[in-house]
XYZ file of C-alpha atoms in Angstrom:
447
model
C -6.525 43.774 -35.338
C -9.652 41.693 -35.114
C -10.085 39.602 -32.029
C -10.047 35.790 -32.085
C -13.393 35.607 -30.371
C -16.150 38.020 -29.223
C -18.826 36.967 -26.854
C -21.906 39.185 -26.102
C -24.362 38.318 -23.473
C -27.180 40.219 -21.601
C -25.969 38.576 -18.392
C -22.255 38.138 -17.670
C -20.999 37.312 -14.176
C -18.164 39.654 -13.563
C -16.062 40.292 -10.449
C -18.244 43.397 -9.730
C -21.593 41.645 -10.416
C -23.739 40.474 -13.248
C -24.147 42.901 -16.112
C -24.660 43.047 -19.884
C -21.250 42.961 -21.561
C -19.089 42.100 -24.499
C -16.033 39.973 -23.862
C -13.180 39.960 -26.419
C -10.462 37.338 -26.659
C -7.093 37.147 -28.288
C -4.359 34.462 -27.998
C -6.353 32.726 -25.325
C -6.670 35.646 -23.008
C -9.535 38.057 -22.264
C -8.439 41.403 -23.798
C -11.531 43.554 -23.012
C -14.787 43.537 -21.042
C -16.865 46.361 -22.567
C -20.434 47.575 -22.723
C -22.775 45.077 -24.383
C -23.224 47.121 -27.556
C -19.621 48.384 -27.925
C -18.361 47.911 -31.499
C -15.724 45.203 -31.735
C -13.993 43.388 -34.542
C -13.950 39.556 -34.711
C -16.128 36.544 -34.883
C -19.154 37.194 -32.600
C -20.958 34.711 -30.481
C -24.297 36.127 -29.143
C -25.654 34.170 -26.200
C -29.379 33.394 -26.109
C -31.578 35.325 -23.767
C -31.882 32.410 -21.415
C -28.098 32.013 -21.136
C -25.519 33.594 -18.694
C -21.820 33.884 -19.320
C -19.860 32.429 -16.435
C -16.015 32.048 -15.939
C -14.938 28.522 -16.206
C -15.171 26.887 -12.853
C -12.125 25.790 -10.864
C -12.407 22.488 -8.945
C -9.512 22.407 -6.469
C -10.520 18.918 -5.036
C -10.477 16.084 -7.635
C -9.130 12.517 -7.222
C -8.122 11.437 -10.809
C -6.421 8.282 -9.552
C -4.138 7.877 -12.655
C -1.564 6.277 -12.795
C -1.998 3.151 -10.702
C -5.763 3.173 -10.193
C -6.862 4.228 -13.707
C -9.631 1.572 -13.430
C -11.097 3.915 -10.768
C -10.781 7.113 -12.829
C -8.393 8.533 -15.379
C -7.457 11.849 -16.799
C -9.370 11.387 -20.099
C -12.673 10.487 -18.401
C -12.295 13.000 -15.481
C -11.490 15.935 -17.637
C -14.300 15.129 -20.101
C -16.620 15.073 -17.136
C -15.194 18.427 -15.892
C -15.650 20.073 -19.324
C -19.219 18.784 -19.591
C -19.889 20.344 -16.185
C -18.450 23.791 -16.869
C -15.194 23.044 -14.989
C -12.233 24.366 -17.064
C -9.475 23.868 -14.493
C -9.067 21.151 -11.935
C -6.460 20.496 -9.271
C -5.631 16.807 -8.836
C -5.179 15.376 -5.396
C -1.961 13.451 -4.524
C -3.928 10.250 -3.840
C -5.342 7.633 -4.814
C -2.879 7.303 -7.689
C 0.141 4.986 -7.491
C 2.677 6.320 -6.791
C 1.096 9.102 -4.662
C 2.449 12.596 -5.466
C 4.933 12.817 -2.653
C 8.176 13.563 -4.590
C 9.190 15.061 -7.937
C 9.521 11.645 -9.627
C 5.901 10.822 -8.759
C 4.782 14.101 -10.000
C 6.571 13.657 -13.226
C 4.899 10.093 -13.516
C 1.521 11.824 -13.056
C 2.151 14.545 -15.553
C 3.400 11.968 -18.102
C 0.147 10.012 -17.588
C -1.894 13.108 -17.964
C -0.120 14.594 -20.946
C -2.128 14.605 -24.250
C -5.250 13.194 -22.447
C -6.659 16.203 -20.708
C -9.603 18.182 -21.988
C -9.285 20.962 -19.375
C -6.307 22.553 -17.641
C -4.919 20.492 -14.630
C -2.751 21.526 -11.724
C -1.527 19.294 -8.899
C -1.353 19.186 -5.095
C 1.531 17.423 -3.484
C 1.437 15.054 -0.485
C 2.759 15.751 2.908
C 3.221 12.290 4.376
C 5.685 10.584 6.677
C 8.501 8.920 4.677
C 11.212 6.375 5.588
C 14.075 6.016 3.089
C 11.958 8.023 0.686
C 8.939 5.660 0.890
C 5.610 6.504 2.636
C 5.694 4.984 5.983
C 3.556 5.775 9.097
C 6.736 5.288 11.253
C 8.743 7.864 9.148
C 8.912 11.728 9.098
C 7.759 14.482 6.802
C 10.694 15.692 4.685
C 10.801 19.432 4.181
C 13.447 19.124 1.465
C 11.258 16.897 -0.591
C 8.365 19.331 -0.162
C 10.512 22.185 -1.312
C 11.484 20.073 -4.374
C 7.832 19.536 -5.175
C 7.006 23.169 -5.079
C 9.916 23.829 -7.378
C 8.432 21.237 -9.685
C 5.100 22.969 -9.685
C 2.615 21.690 -7.046
C 0.255 24.236 -5.589
C 0.471 23.167 -1.928
C 0.298 20.102 0.183
C -2.413 17.656 1.420
C -2.265 15.677 4.556
C -4.536 13.462 6.667
C -5.084 13.455 10.379
C -6.507 9.985 10.335
C -6.439 6.946 7.903
C -6.654 7.995 4.300
C -8.230 4.837 3.045
C -5.123 3.810 1.075
C -1.957 2.474 2.699
C 0.448 4.415 0.537
C -0.664 7.758 1.931
C -0.332 7.572 5.807
C -1.522 10.301 8.043
C 0.821 12.720 9.844
C 1.523 12.689 13.552
C 1.136 15.825 15.740
C 4.863 16.632 15.342
C 4.778 16.164 11.617
C 1.697 18.296 11.197
C 3.764 21.161 12.801
C 6.709 20.429 10.355
C 4.434 20.280 7.364
C 2.708 23.583 8.301
C 5.995 25.439 8.990
C 7.422 24.147 5.758
C 4.326 25.364 3.794
C 4.565 28.741 5.485
C 8.239 28.954 4.466
C 7.414 27.955 0.899
C 4.368 30.208 0.640
C 1.830 27.526 -0.246
C -1.275 26.257 1.620
C -1.546 23.042 3.717
C -4.853 21.489 2.927
C -6.105 19.009 5.561
C -8.615 16.111 5.807
C -9.714 17.327 9.221
C -11.052 14.461 11.220
C -9.374 13.779 14.602
C -8.073 10.181 14.800
C -8.580 10.167 18.613
C -12.260 11.050 18.487
C -12.780 8.516 15.624
C -11.031 5.698 17.554
C -13.471 6.314 20.552
C -16.518 6.284 18.326
C -18.668 3.044 17.687
C -17.666 0.958 14.648
C -19.637 1.407 11.486
C -22.096 -1.260 10.449
C -23.896 -1.704 7.128
C -26.686 0.803 7.877
C -26.278 4.479 7.416
C -27.148 5.337 10.996
C -24.236 3.340 12.433
C -21.855 4.767 9.777
C -22.883 8.343 10.789
C -22.331 7.558 14.422
C -18.853 6.227 13.690
C -17.785 9.665 12.380
C -19.331 12.290 14.737
C -19.114 16.097 14.247
C -16.693 16.130 17.187
C -14.074 14.559 14.979
C -14.253 17.621 12.761
C -14.367 20.277 15.428
C -11.521 18.713 17.465
C -9.375 18.657 14.292
C -10.178 22.256 13.428
C -9.270 23.473 16.918
C -5.884 21.671 16.561
C -5.317 23.096 13.070
C -6.096 26.580 14.315
C -3.409 26.203 16.772
C -0.934 25.014 14.305
C -1.661 27.737 11.828
C -1.300 30.292 14.647
C 2.027 28.949 15.807
C 3.522 28.525 12.356
C 1.936 31.295 10.194
C 0.808 28.762 7.695
C -2.220 29.124 5.552
C -4.318 26.065 6.494
C -7.221 25.031 4.393
C -9.892 22.734 5.863
C -11.168 20.228 3.285
C -14.724 19.010 2.872
C -16.386 20.456 5.922
C -19.540 18.509 6.646
C -20.423 19.640 10.252
C -21.709 23.076 10.708
C -20.037 23.127 14.116
C -16.590 22.915 12.317
C -17.550 25.968 10.268
C -18.331 27.854 13.367
C -14.898 27.067 14.886
C -13.178 28.034 11.617
C -14.953 31.435 11.822
C -13.866 31.916 15.443
C -10.227 31.190 14.514
C -10.353 33.462 11.489
C -11.807 36.282 13.553
C -8.856 35.883 15.887
C -6.412 36.398 12.970
C -5.595 32.837 12.086
C -5.050 32.278 8.367
C -7.556 29.451 7.950
C -9.987 28.805 5.082
C -12.394 26.059 4.296
C -14.608 24.373 1.740
C -17.639 22.288 1.612
C -18.982 19.958 -1.159
C -22.223 19.601 -3.226
C -23.238 16.495 -1.375
C -23.177 18.089 1.982
C -25.483 20.883 0.559
C -27.834 18.630 -1.363
C -28.148 15.278 0.459
C -29.401 14.458 4.004
C -28.836 11.433 6.348
C -32.568 11.053 6.764
C -33.096 10.095 3.193
C -29.720 8.715 2.062
C -30.307 5.116 1.050
C -27.497 4.385 -1.435
C -23.740 3.845 -0.769
C -23.219 6.113 -3.821
C -23.605 8.914 -1.240
C -21.163 7.477 1.263
C -18.180 9.775 1.966
C -15.838 10.759 4.808
C -16.761 12.842 6.677
C -20.344 11.848 6.125
C -23.434 13.506 4.845
C -25.326 14.691 7.924
C -28.877 15.795 8.881
C -31.245 18.040 7.023
C -30.888 20.631 9.796
C -27.137 20.409 9.522
C -27.430 20.969 5.852
C -29.335 24.206 6.265
C -26.820 25.392 8.832
C -24.050 24.663 6.263
C -25.913 26.800 3.730
C -26.096 29.595 6.354
C -22.319 29.268 7.017
C -21.590 29.488 3.302
C -23.788 32.593 2.933
C -22.121 34.196 5.999
C -18.593 33.584 4.557
C -17.599 31.076 7.152
C -16.965 28.688 4.358
C -15.024 29.975 1.308
C -15.543 27.439 -1.495
C -17.610 24.635 -2.821
C -15.681 21.915 -4.586
C -16.649 18.432 -5.718
C -14.224 16.082 -3.856
C -14.793 13.862 -6.887
C -13.643 10.449 -5.443
C -14.684 7.661 -7.717
C -14.201 3.898 -7.515
C -15.320 0.756 -9.400
C -18.907 -0.480 -8.609
C -17.802 -3.512 -6.635
C -16.142 -1.176 -4.059
C -19.521 0.467 -3.384
C -20.898 -2.792 -2.204
C -21.169 -4.414 1.187
C -23.201 -1.805 3.087
C -22.186 1.579 4.449
C -19.536 0.127 6.717
C -17.555 -1.621 4.020
C -18.233 0.607 0.872
C -15.562 2.916 -0.441
C -16.165 6.485 0.914
C -16.325 8.844 -2.055
C -18.948 10.763 -4.107
C -18.433 11.245 -7.899
C -19.974 14.565 -8.823
C -17.461 16.491 -10.947
C -19.752 16.788 -13.887
C -22.951 17.569 -11.830
C -21.477 19.937 -9.135
C -22.533 23.177 -10.820
C -26.102 21.978 -11.310
C -26.380 20.588 -7.837
C -25.099 23.735 -6.116
C -27.051 26.025 -8.324
C -30.262 24.094 -7.635
C -29.842 24.431 -3.962
C -28.522 28.021 -4.074
C -31.376 29.281 -6.302
C -33.894 27.694 -3.975
C -32.376 29.592 -1.089
C -32.264 33.057 -2.717
C -28.606 32.973 -3.875
C -27.339 34.276 -7.238
C -24.969 32.991 -9.792
C -22.632 35.644 -8.547
C -22.520 33.714 -5.315
C -21.992 30.425 -7.053
C -19.041 31.803 -9.121
C -17.510 33.169 -5.894
C -17.631 29.768 -4.354
C -16.866 27.538 -7.312
C -14.506 29.652 -9.420
C -12.871 32.513 -7.644
C -12.194 30.996 -4.257
C -10.775 27.642 -5.549
C -8.456 29.565 -8.014
C -7.298 31.719 -5.106
C -6.545 28.763 -2.912
C -4.488 27.084 -5.643
C -2.690 30.257 -6.571
C -4.026 30.216 -10.142
C -4.028 33.901 -10.848
C -5.200 33.656 -14.444
C -8.328 31.518 -13.592
C -11.621 31.993 -11.905
C -12.982 35.321 -13.262
C -14.057 37.120 -16.449
C -11.423 39.915 -16.311
C -8.948 41.422 -18.622
C -5.679 39.379 -18.578
C -7.260 36.159 -17.332
C -7.454 33.032 -19.460
C -10.511 33.008 -21.632
C -12.180 30.131 -19.861
C -15.942 30.764 -20.360
C -19.233 28.922 -19.960
C -22.584 29.544 -21.450
C -25.020 28.475 -18.800
C -28.808 28.149 -18.978
C -29.819 28.672 -15.220
C -33.529 27.987 -15.696
C -33.451 24.753 -17.770
C -34.376 21.715 -15.680
C -33.561 18.121 -16.467
C -33.289 14.745 -14.594
C -29.888 13.312 -13.966
C -29.325 10.248 -16.292
C -26.268 8.265 -15.044
C -25.755 6.726 -18.462
C -25.122 10.182 -19.858
C -22.242 11.075 -17.573
C -18.646 11.141 -18.715
C -16.959 9.836 -15.546
C -15.446 6.236 -15.816
C -18.122 4.639 -13.631
C -21.678 5.985 -13.780
C -22.239 5.855 -10.056
C -24.042 8.928 -8.526
C -26.363 9.626 -5.639
C -28.086 12.221 -7.877
C -29.616 9.582 -10.279
C -33.112 10.720 -11.344
C -32.936 14.000 -9.480
C -34.294 17.001 -11.237
C -31.541 19.721 -11.266
C -31.566 23.281 -12.482
C -29.157 24.618 -15.111
C -27.570 23.379 -18.243
C -23.918 23.812 -19.562
C -24.538 24.664 -23.226
C -21.076 25.783 -24.422
C -17.598 25.918 -23.001
C -14.463 27.708 -24.120
C -11.056 26.851 -22.823
C -8.591 29.694 -23.446
C -10.916 30.925 -26.215
C -11.306 27.598 -27.993
C -14.858 26.200 -27.895
C -15.674 22.633 -26.989
C -12.725 21.327 -25.056
C -11.602 17.966 -26.311
C -9.011 15.361 -25.415
C -5.550 17.017 -25.614
C -6.822 20.544 -25.417
C -6.040 21.009 -21.738
C -2.589 22.041 -20.337
C -0.709 20.887 -17.304
C -0.151 23.920 -15.176
C 3.429 24.524 -13.882
C 4.645 26.863 -11.116
C 4.676 29.894 -13.441
C 0.828 30.094 -13.300
C 0.964 31.698 -9.872
């Protein structure tokens, strides 16, 4: 029988390395990966000599904000941005939507809002927050039964904060509740993903003013390292898989490596803005985020930690907001960088300049996030996986034009920056050019 799609390329990024290959697709799945010149039956797409076939990227850290704050970002705009950037699967964070994803009813509301709007596949994280009478409340307690019900409903794991999340409906966990959340995740077989800044260290730091220097001082590296040490202890005691979100300080990456070498199940990610920007030159609040972008020397050490395997993944932490919330200086502006559409180009530009390959980028931006979220059919060009494919031109260079971005608000710290790489074609489960409604909401049976 003829295949639905055949893609030939001189360079295909496979789990074993880049090689010439032909990839065949039927019913949305990859059915064969063969020698480039192998005879196959079906409609053939031959990639250009300057193009590389990548697996669709998986971004496991995206704040879509719908329902409730759709004027910040929504599923239609976020997934259009994802598709334009070569991201074929994203995992939505349980905040800043209203309601937050802390119970099955809230998850159902989010799925209802997303249904028929998404251009790429979407999975969901749940929230581990203190509840009182079923409502998020800092004086309440984490509810293991509600967490179990959320896993049954399809969430991939649970997010918590160790400090103020920035929105009142998603309070941080106490020391005791962190243990409960971790033990519950261990029992349920899902990861606990953590915004790891220690509240005690932050409370003893100077307040942030309007300039970047004071904002940076208000969130020192010690807040991250102290939190990582605490999380390593929790992971060791409970047996949970703890994942440290958006590592910005290289010292935290070092502590993660120490814990992992001691047998603790702990993984970590960093983000494009920590690998591309630097405090010495950051002038716009478009680059404000928590934890903050740090120094040029710290940035290079983060690249070293990534190369050494101390950090596992690179994800966007796409956290948009309306333009007015980025006003008032660095102390008052909303902390979040919007980079879902640009993440691949930003990371590839920095990676290529430091001698890394597209194999490395795919490991960080497709395989590792898919593994974290338990999405076994995503993240690689391999028989049996979903046929999520990207034709990428790694040597093309173009400046970032904010007006051309698909996100709801065209705010980016990369405006005018010359970046390497161009996403030329995208296939989602074998269908080219993902459009509104083409994506699926991923339930628990994708594990």
